Short mmCIF file of C-alpha atoms in Angstrom, two decimals:
data_model
loop_
_atom_site.label_atom_id
_atom_site.label_comp_id
_atom_site.label_asym_id
_atom_site.label_seq_id
_atom_site.Cartn_x
_atom_site.Cartn_y
_atom_site.Cartn_z
CA MET A 1 18.28 -1.76 -25.45
CA GLN A 2 15.54 -4.37 -25.31
CA ILE A 3 17.39 -7.00 -23.26
CA ALA A 4 18.38 -4.46 -20.60
CA ASP A 5 14.88 -2.97 -20.44
CA ASP A 6 13.28 -6.40 -20.05
CA LEU A 7 15.64 -7.30 -17.21
CA ALA A 8 15.09 -3.91 -15.56
CA ARG A 9 11.32 -4.45 -15.62
CA ARG A 10 11.74 -7.87 -14.00
CA VAL A 11 13.93 -6.35 -11.28
CA ARG A 12 11.52 -3.48 -10.68
CA SER A 13 8.56 -5.86 -10.36
CA GLY A 14 10.40 -8.07 -7.86
CA GLU A 15 10.46 -11.06 -10.18
CA LEU A 16 14.25 -10.83 -9.91
CA ALA A 17 15.01 -10.12 -6.25
CA ALA A 18 18.03 -8.43 -4.69
CA GLY A 19 21.01 -10.78 -4.67
CA GLU A 20 19.52 -13.11 -7.26
CA GLU A 21 22.02 -14.45 -9.78
CA LEU A 22 21.46 -13.76 -13.47
CA PRO A 23 22.15 -16.37 -16.15
CA GLY A 24 25.66 -16.62 -17.52
CA VAL A 25 26.35 -14.60 -20.66
CA ARG A 26 26.60 -17.55 -23.06
CA GLU A 27 23.64 -19.35 -21.51
CA TYR A 28 21.44 -16.26 -21.72
CA ALA A 29 22.54 -15.55 -25.27
CA ARG A 30 21.47 -19.06 -26.32
CA THR A 31 18.15 -18.64 -24.54
CA LEU A 32 17.44 -15.35 -26.31
CA GLY A 33 18.87 -16.40 -29.65
CA THR A 34 21.37 -13.55 -29.72
CA THR A 35 25.13 -13.06 -29.41
CA SER A 36 27.20 -13.11 -26.23
CA SER A 37 28.49 -9.59 -26.97
CA THR A 38 24.90 -8.28 -27.00
CA VAL A 39 24.23 -9.77 -23.57
CA VAL A 40 27.53 -8.40 -22.25
CA ARG A 41 26.55 -4.89 -23.38
CA ALA A 42 23.15 -5.24 -21.70
CA TYR A 43 24.72 -6.41 -18.43
CA ARG A 44 27.25 -3.58 -18.45
CA TYR A 45 24.51 -1.06 -19.11
CA LEU A 46 22.52 -2.36 -16.13
CA ALA A 47 25.63 -2.44 -13.94
CA ASP A 48 26.45 1.19 -14.79
CA ALA A 49 22.90 2.11 -13.77
CA GLY A 50 23.19 0.28 -10.45
CA VAL A 51 20.59 -2.36 -11.29
CA ILE A 52 23.02 -5.29 -11.11
CA THR A 53 26.53 -5.92 -9.86
CA MET A 54 29.26 -7.67 -11.80
CA ALA A 55 32.36 -9.17 -10.22
CA ASP A 56 35.30 -10.77 -12.00
CA ARG A 57 34.79 -14.47 -12.74
CA ARG A 58 31.37 -14.42 -11.10
CA ARG A 59 27.90 -14.14 -12.54
CA ALA A 60 25.99 -10.90 -12.40
CA ARG A 61 23.57 -10.43 -9.51
CA VAL A 62 20.72 -8.05 -8.81
CA ALA A 63 22.04 -5.16 -6.71
CA GLY A 64 20.80 -4.58 -3.18
CA GLU A 65 18.80 -1.56 -4.32
CA GLY A 66 18.34 -2.84 -7.84
CA ALA A 67 14.59 -2.24 -7.83
CA ILE A 68 15.07 1.48 -7.17
CA ALA A 69 17.77 1.75 -9.82
CA ALA A 70 15.69 -0.19 -12.34
CA ALA A 71 12.65 2.01 -11.82
CA ARG A 72 14.74 5.14 -12.30
CA LEU A 73 16.34 3.68 -15.41
CA LEU A 74 12.95 2.98 -16.96
CA GLU A 75 11.50 6.40 -16.06
CA PRO A 76 14.46 8.82 -16.13
CA GLU A 77 12.42 12.01 -16.51
CA ARG A 78 9.76 11.35 -13.90
CA VAL A 79 9.42 14.03 -11.24
CA PHE A 80 8.63 12.86 -7.69
CA ARG A 81 5.38 14.34 -6.33
CA LEU A 82 5.51 14.68 -2.55
CA ALA A 83 2.56 15.25 -0.22
CA GLY A 84 2.13 15.07 3.53
CA SER A 85 3.68 16.42 6.68
CA ASP A 86 5.55 19.63 7.46
CA ASP A 87 9.06 19.82 8.95
CA PRO A 88 11.92 22.38 8.98
CA ALA A 89 14.50 19.84 7.79
CA LEU A 90 12.16 18.77 5.00
CA GLY A 91 12.35 22.32 3.69
CA VAL A 92 16.15 21.99 3.53
CA LEU A 93 15.80 18.71 1.63
CA LEU A 94 13.38 20.17 -0.91
CA ASP A 95 15.66 23.16 -1.51
CA ARG A 96 18.52 20.77 -2.32
CA LEU A 97 16.44 18.66 -4.68
CA GLY A 98 15.08 21.54 -6.75
CA ALA A 99 12.94 20.43 -9.68
CA ALA A 100 13.40 16.69 -8.98
CA VAL A 101 10.67 16.83 -6.30
CA VAL A 102 7.44 18.82 -6.45
CA PRO A 103 5.31 19.36 -3.30
CA VAL A 104 1.64 18.68 -4.03
CA GLY A 105 -1.64 18.78 -2.15
CA ALA A 106 -2.57 19.82 1.36
CA ARG A 107 -0.20 19.30 4.25
CA GLY A 108 -0.73 16.64 6.89
CA SER A 109 0.10 12.95 7.21
CA PHE A 110 -3.43 11.63 6.59
CA GLN A 111 -4.03 13.95 3.63
CA GLY A 112 -0.69 12.86 2.16
CA LEU A 113 -1.55 9.17 2.33
CA ARG A 114 -4.89 9.84 0.68
CA ALA A 115 -3.13 11.75 -2.11
CA VAL A 116 -0.88 8.76 -2.79
CA ALA A 117 -3.85 6.38 -2.75
CA ARG A 118 -5.66 8.59 -5.29
CA GLY A 119 -2.63 8.71 -7.58
CA GLU A 120 -2.13 12.43 -6.97
CA ALA A 121 1.27 11.94 -5.28
CA ASP A 122 4.12 9.45 -5.41
CA GLY A 123 4.96 9.65 -1.71
CA ALA A 124 3.61 11.04 1.55
CA VAL A 125 5.68 12.29 4.46
CA ILE A 126 4.12 10.80 7.59
CA HIS A 127 4.64 10.50 11.34
CA LEU A 128 1.63 8.65 12.70
CA ARG A 129 1.82 6.80 15.99
CA HIS A 130 -0.41 3.74 16.31
CA ARG A 131 -1.95 2.79 19.63
CA ASP A 132 0.65 -0.02 19.86
CA GLY A 133 3.40 2.62 19.83
CA VAL A 134 4.71 1.72 16.37
CA TYR A 135 4.85 4.59 13.91
CA ASN A 136 3.63 4.71 10.30
CA GLU A 137 3.52 1.04 9.30
CA ALA A 138 -0.11 0.25 10.10
CA PHE A 139 -1.36 3.46 8.50
CA ALA A 140 0.65 2.98 5.29
CA ARG A 141 -0.58 -0.62 5.02
CA ALA A 142 -4.19 0.39 5.65
CA VAL A 143 -4.27 3.11 2.98
CA LEU A 144 -1.72 1.80 0.46
CA GLY A 145 -1.70 -1.93 1.13
CA ARG A 146 -2.72 -2.92 -2.40
CA ASP A 147 0.17 -0.91 -3.84
CA LYS A 148 2.98 -2.84 -2.08
CA PRO A 149 4.04 0.23 -0.05
CA ARG A 150 7.52 0.94 1.26
CA LEU A 151 8.73 3.34 3.93
CA LEU A 152 11.72 5.58 3.23
CA HIS A 153 13.23 6.70 6.54
CA LEU A 154 14.14 10.38 6.57
CA TRP A 155 15.19 10.87 10.19
CA ARG A 156 14.00 10.76 13.77
CA ARG A 157 12.96 14.11 15.20
CA GLU A 158 12.27 15.41 18.69
CA GLN A 159 8.75 16.52 19.56
CA GLY A 160 7.89 18.47 22.69
CA LEU A 161 6.26 21.50 24.25
CA ILE A 162 7.21 24.89 22.80
CA VAL A 163 7.13 27.41 25.64
CA PRO A 164 8.24 31.02 26.32
CA ALA A 165 11.79 31.57 27.53
CA GLY A 166 12.32 30.18 31.00
CA ASN A 167 9.14 28.06 30.82
CA PRO A 168 7.31 30.38 33.25
CA ARG A 169 4.46 27.95 33.87
CA GLY A 170 6.82 25.06 34.60
CA LEU A 171 5.17 22.84 31.98
CA ALA A 172 6.45 19.28 31.77
CA SER A 173 3.67 17.20 30.20
CA ALA A 174 0.37 17.30 28.34
CA ALA A 175 -1.42 16.84 31.68
CA GLN A 176 -0.78 20.53 32.46
CA LEU A 177 -2.30 21.99 29.28
CA GLY A 178 -5.88 22.33 30.53
CA GLY A 179 -7.01 25.97 30.62
CA LEU A 180 -4.11 27.22 28.48
CA ARG A 181 -4.13 28.57 24.94
CA VAL A 182 -2.51 25.69 23.03
CA ALA A 183 -1.27 26.19 19.48
CA ARG A 184 -2.23 23.04 17.57
CA ARG A 185 -1.81 21.64 14.08
CA GLU A 186 -4.91 21.16 11.96
CA LEU A 187 -6.98 17.97 12.01
CA GLY A 188 -5.28 15.22 9.96
CA ALA A 189 -1.77 16.33 10.86
CA GLY A 190 0.43 13.80 12.64
CA THR A 191 1.38 16.30 15.36
CA ARG A 192 -2.30 16.96 16.06
CA LEU A 193 -2.88 13.22 16.45
CA LEU A 194 0.16 12.98 18.73
CA LEU A 195 -1.09 15.83 20.92
CA GLU A 196 -4.48 14.16 21.33
CA GLN A 197 -2.84 10.82 22.17
CA LEU A 198 -0.67 12.48 24.82
CA LEU A 199 -3.66 14.29 26.29
CA LEU A 200 -5.70 11.11 26.54
CA THR A 201 -2.80 9.26 28.15
CA ASP A 202 -2.60 12.00 30.78
CA GLY A 203 -6.36 11.97 31.41
CA VAL A 204 -7.22 15.19 29.56
CA ALA A 205 -10.07 15.23 27.01
CA PRO A 206 -8.78 16.73 23.74
CA HIS A 207 -12.03 18.69 23.21
CA GLU A 208 -11.29 20.62 26.41
CA ILE A 209 -8.17 22.16 24.86
CA ALA A 210 -8.56 25.49 23.09
CA GLY A 211 -6.22 27.54 20.95
CA PRO A 212 -5.32 28.45 17.36
CA GLU A 213 -5.17 25.72 14.69
CA LEU A 214 -2.18 26.27 12.42
CA HIS A 215 -0.64 24.70 9.34
CA SER A 216 3.08 24.36 10.13
CA HIS A 217 5.53 23.90 12.98
CA MET A 218 6.95 27.37 12.36
CA GLU A 219 3.48 28.90 12.70
CA ILE A 220 3.08 27.15 16.05
CA ALA A 221 6.41 28.57 17.22
CA PHE A 222 5.41 32.06 16.01
CA ALA A 223 2.12 31.81 17.91
CA VAL A 224 3.98 31.16 21.17
CA ALA A 225 6.63 33.79 20.43
CA THR A 226 4.00 36.49 19.78
CA GLY A 227 1.82 35.57 22.76
CA ILE A 228 -1.09 34.34 20.68
CA ALA A 229 -0.67 30.97 22.44
CA ASP A 230 0.74 29.98 25.83
CA VAL A 231 2.26 26.73 24.56
CA GLY A 232 2.35 24.53 21.49
CA LEU A 233 3.38 21.02 20.53
CA GLY A 234 6.06 20.89 17.86
CA VAL A 235 9.66 20.17 16.92
CA ARG A 236 12.78 21.59 18.52
CA ALA A 237 14.34 22.96 15.32
CA GLY A 238 14.51 26.76 14.94
CA LEU A 239 13.27 27.72 18.40
CA ALA A 240 16.50 29.32 19.65
CA ASP A 241 16.23 32.11 17.06
CA LEU A 242 12.79 33.00 18.42
CA GLY A 243 13.91 33.08 22.04
CA LEU A 244 11.74 30.12 22.98
CA ASP A 245 12.39 27.11 25.19
CA PHE A 246 11.60 23.47 24.51
CA VAL A 247 10.36 20.71 26.83
CA PRO A 248 11.28 17.38 25.16
CA LEU A 249 8.63 14.66 25.23
CA LEU A 250 9.62 12.00 22.67
CA TRP A 251 11.52 11.09 19.51
CA GLU A 252 9.53 9.95 16.48
CA PRO A 253 10.43 8.44 13.09
CA TYR A 254 9.72 10.76 10.17
CA GLU A 255 9.27 8.82 6.94
CA ILE A 256 7.93 8.83 3.40
CA ALA A 257 5.31 6.25 2.45
CA LEU A 258 5.97 5.20 -1.14
CA GLY A 259 3.77 3.41 -3.59
CA HIS A 260 5.53 0.52 -5.34
CA GLY A 261 5.74 2.37 -8.65
CA ALA A 262 7.44 5.43 -7.11
CA LEU A 263 10.82 3.86 -6.39
CA GLY A 264 12.51 5.16 -9.52
CA ALA A 265 11.34 8.73 -9.08
CA ALA A 266 12.55 8.60 -5.46
CA ARG A 267 16.15 7.85 -6.39
CA PRO A 268 17.36 11.51 -6.49
CA LEU A 269 15.70 12.02 -3.12
CA ILE A 270 17.51 9.01 -1.64
CA ALA A 271 20.84 10.16 -3.09
CA THR A 272 20.44 13.60 -1.50
CA LEU A 273 19.53 12.07 1.86
CA ARG A 274 22.88 10.24 1.78
CA ASP A 275 24.88 13.37 0.97
CA PRO A 276 27.13 14.20 3.98
CA LEU A 277 26.77 17.94 3.33
CA PHE A 278 23.00 17.68 3.48
CA GLN A 279 23.14 15.58 6.64
CA ARG A 280 25.37 18.14 8.33
CA SER A 281 22.94 20.93 7.46
CA VAL A 282 20.10 18.99 9.12
CA ALA A 283 22.17 18.10 12.17
CA ASP A 284 22.89 21.82 12.63
CA LEU A 285 19.16 22.48 13.10
CA ASP A 286 19.04 20.52 16.42
CA GLY A 287 16.51 17.88 17.35
CA TYR A 288 17.29 15.38 14.57
CA ASP A 289 18.80 11.88 14.50
CA LEU A 290 20.01 10.71 11.07
CA GLN A 291 21.36 7.29 12.03
CA HIS A 292 19.07 5.36 9.65
CA THR A 293 18.49 8.07 7.06
CA ALA A 294 17.76 6.88 3.48
CA THR A 295 16.94 3.26 4.41
CA VAL A 296 13.96 1.75 2.57
CA ARG A 297 11.88 -1.12 3.89
CA PRO A 298 8.90 -2.92 2.35
CA LEU A 299 5.73 -3.38 4.36
CA VAL A 300 4.30 -6.87 4.46
CA SER A 301 0.72 -7.67 5.29
CA ALA A 302 -0.14 -7.55 9.00
CA ASN A 303 -1.54 -11.08 8.64
CA ARG A 304 1.80 -12.57 7.61
#
């Protein structure tokens, strides 16, 4: 339907913003040189797709998440390509989504952002802490700024020291890691960056830390559980089954950086994030806060 598609494109581009009122049916019909019934059908089609809202005796308006709905409407078969970070709850999410989301590229927050910038992925899971303490925003703007990026909030997760049962060395901070075998994520991973930031804050040079470099949080936990490492930095989830203890250090936002054109393909992902059954399954893992899950925010220029 040409009228509906044209309006959907204007909503997706931001020309018609959330909450903006559309022309009345008769007025729009005169403008387009068509019939009122044709415009009514177009409006109803868009309303059924979630692009606009229609209330009795009031004009149609662009829905709050109309841009996402419009993008999905225009590209119904597009599969979302996801790159970036590793997380136990993310595995649960991907299992739920099935073929709607395809993991692509190497793991790691920085590698994920680069994949989006190169057009090899639609979104990157990131958790990158800037020196000002704010997560993700500066990095997404720096790499994807020309693509009008958005951040889709997945959850907050707890990061800390993974230690043997009983924490025999009494570890409480990164300041005590010197001389120990520390299981670390690979360069470019957000958790590796976090570890180095914590070490520098506590006066320890990152190059003085030795230990295996691994590619997932579960591998870090396995390294501690098998004695390959004395300690690791990672998430709380899944440690109880391995007989390990956890020393909490901080909570961090875990988010997906989206290029502007990826909103439509992300709609199934957002719908699953809002599913109460999915949220309960993540909450059962421990170490997650889902208070703002599935919220999407645009990133404006740092100069504005």
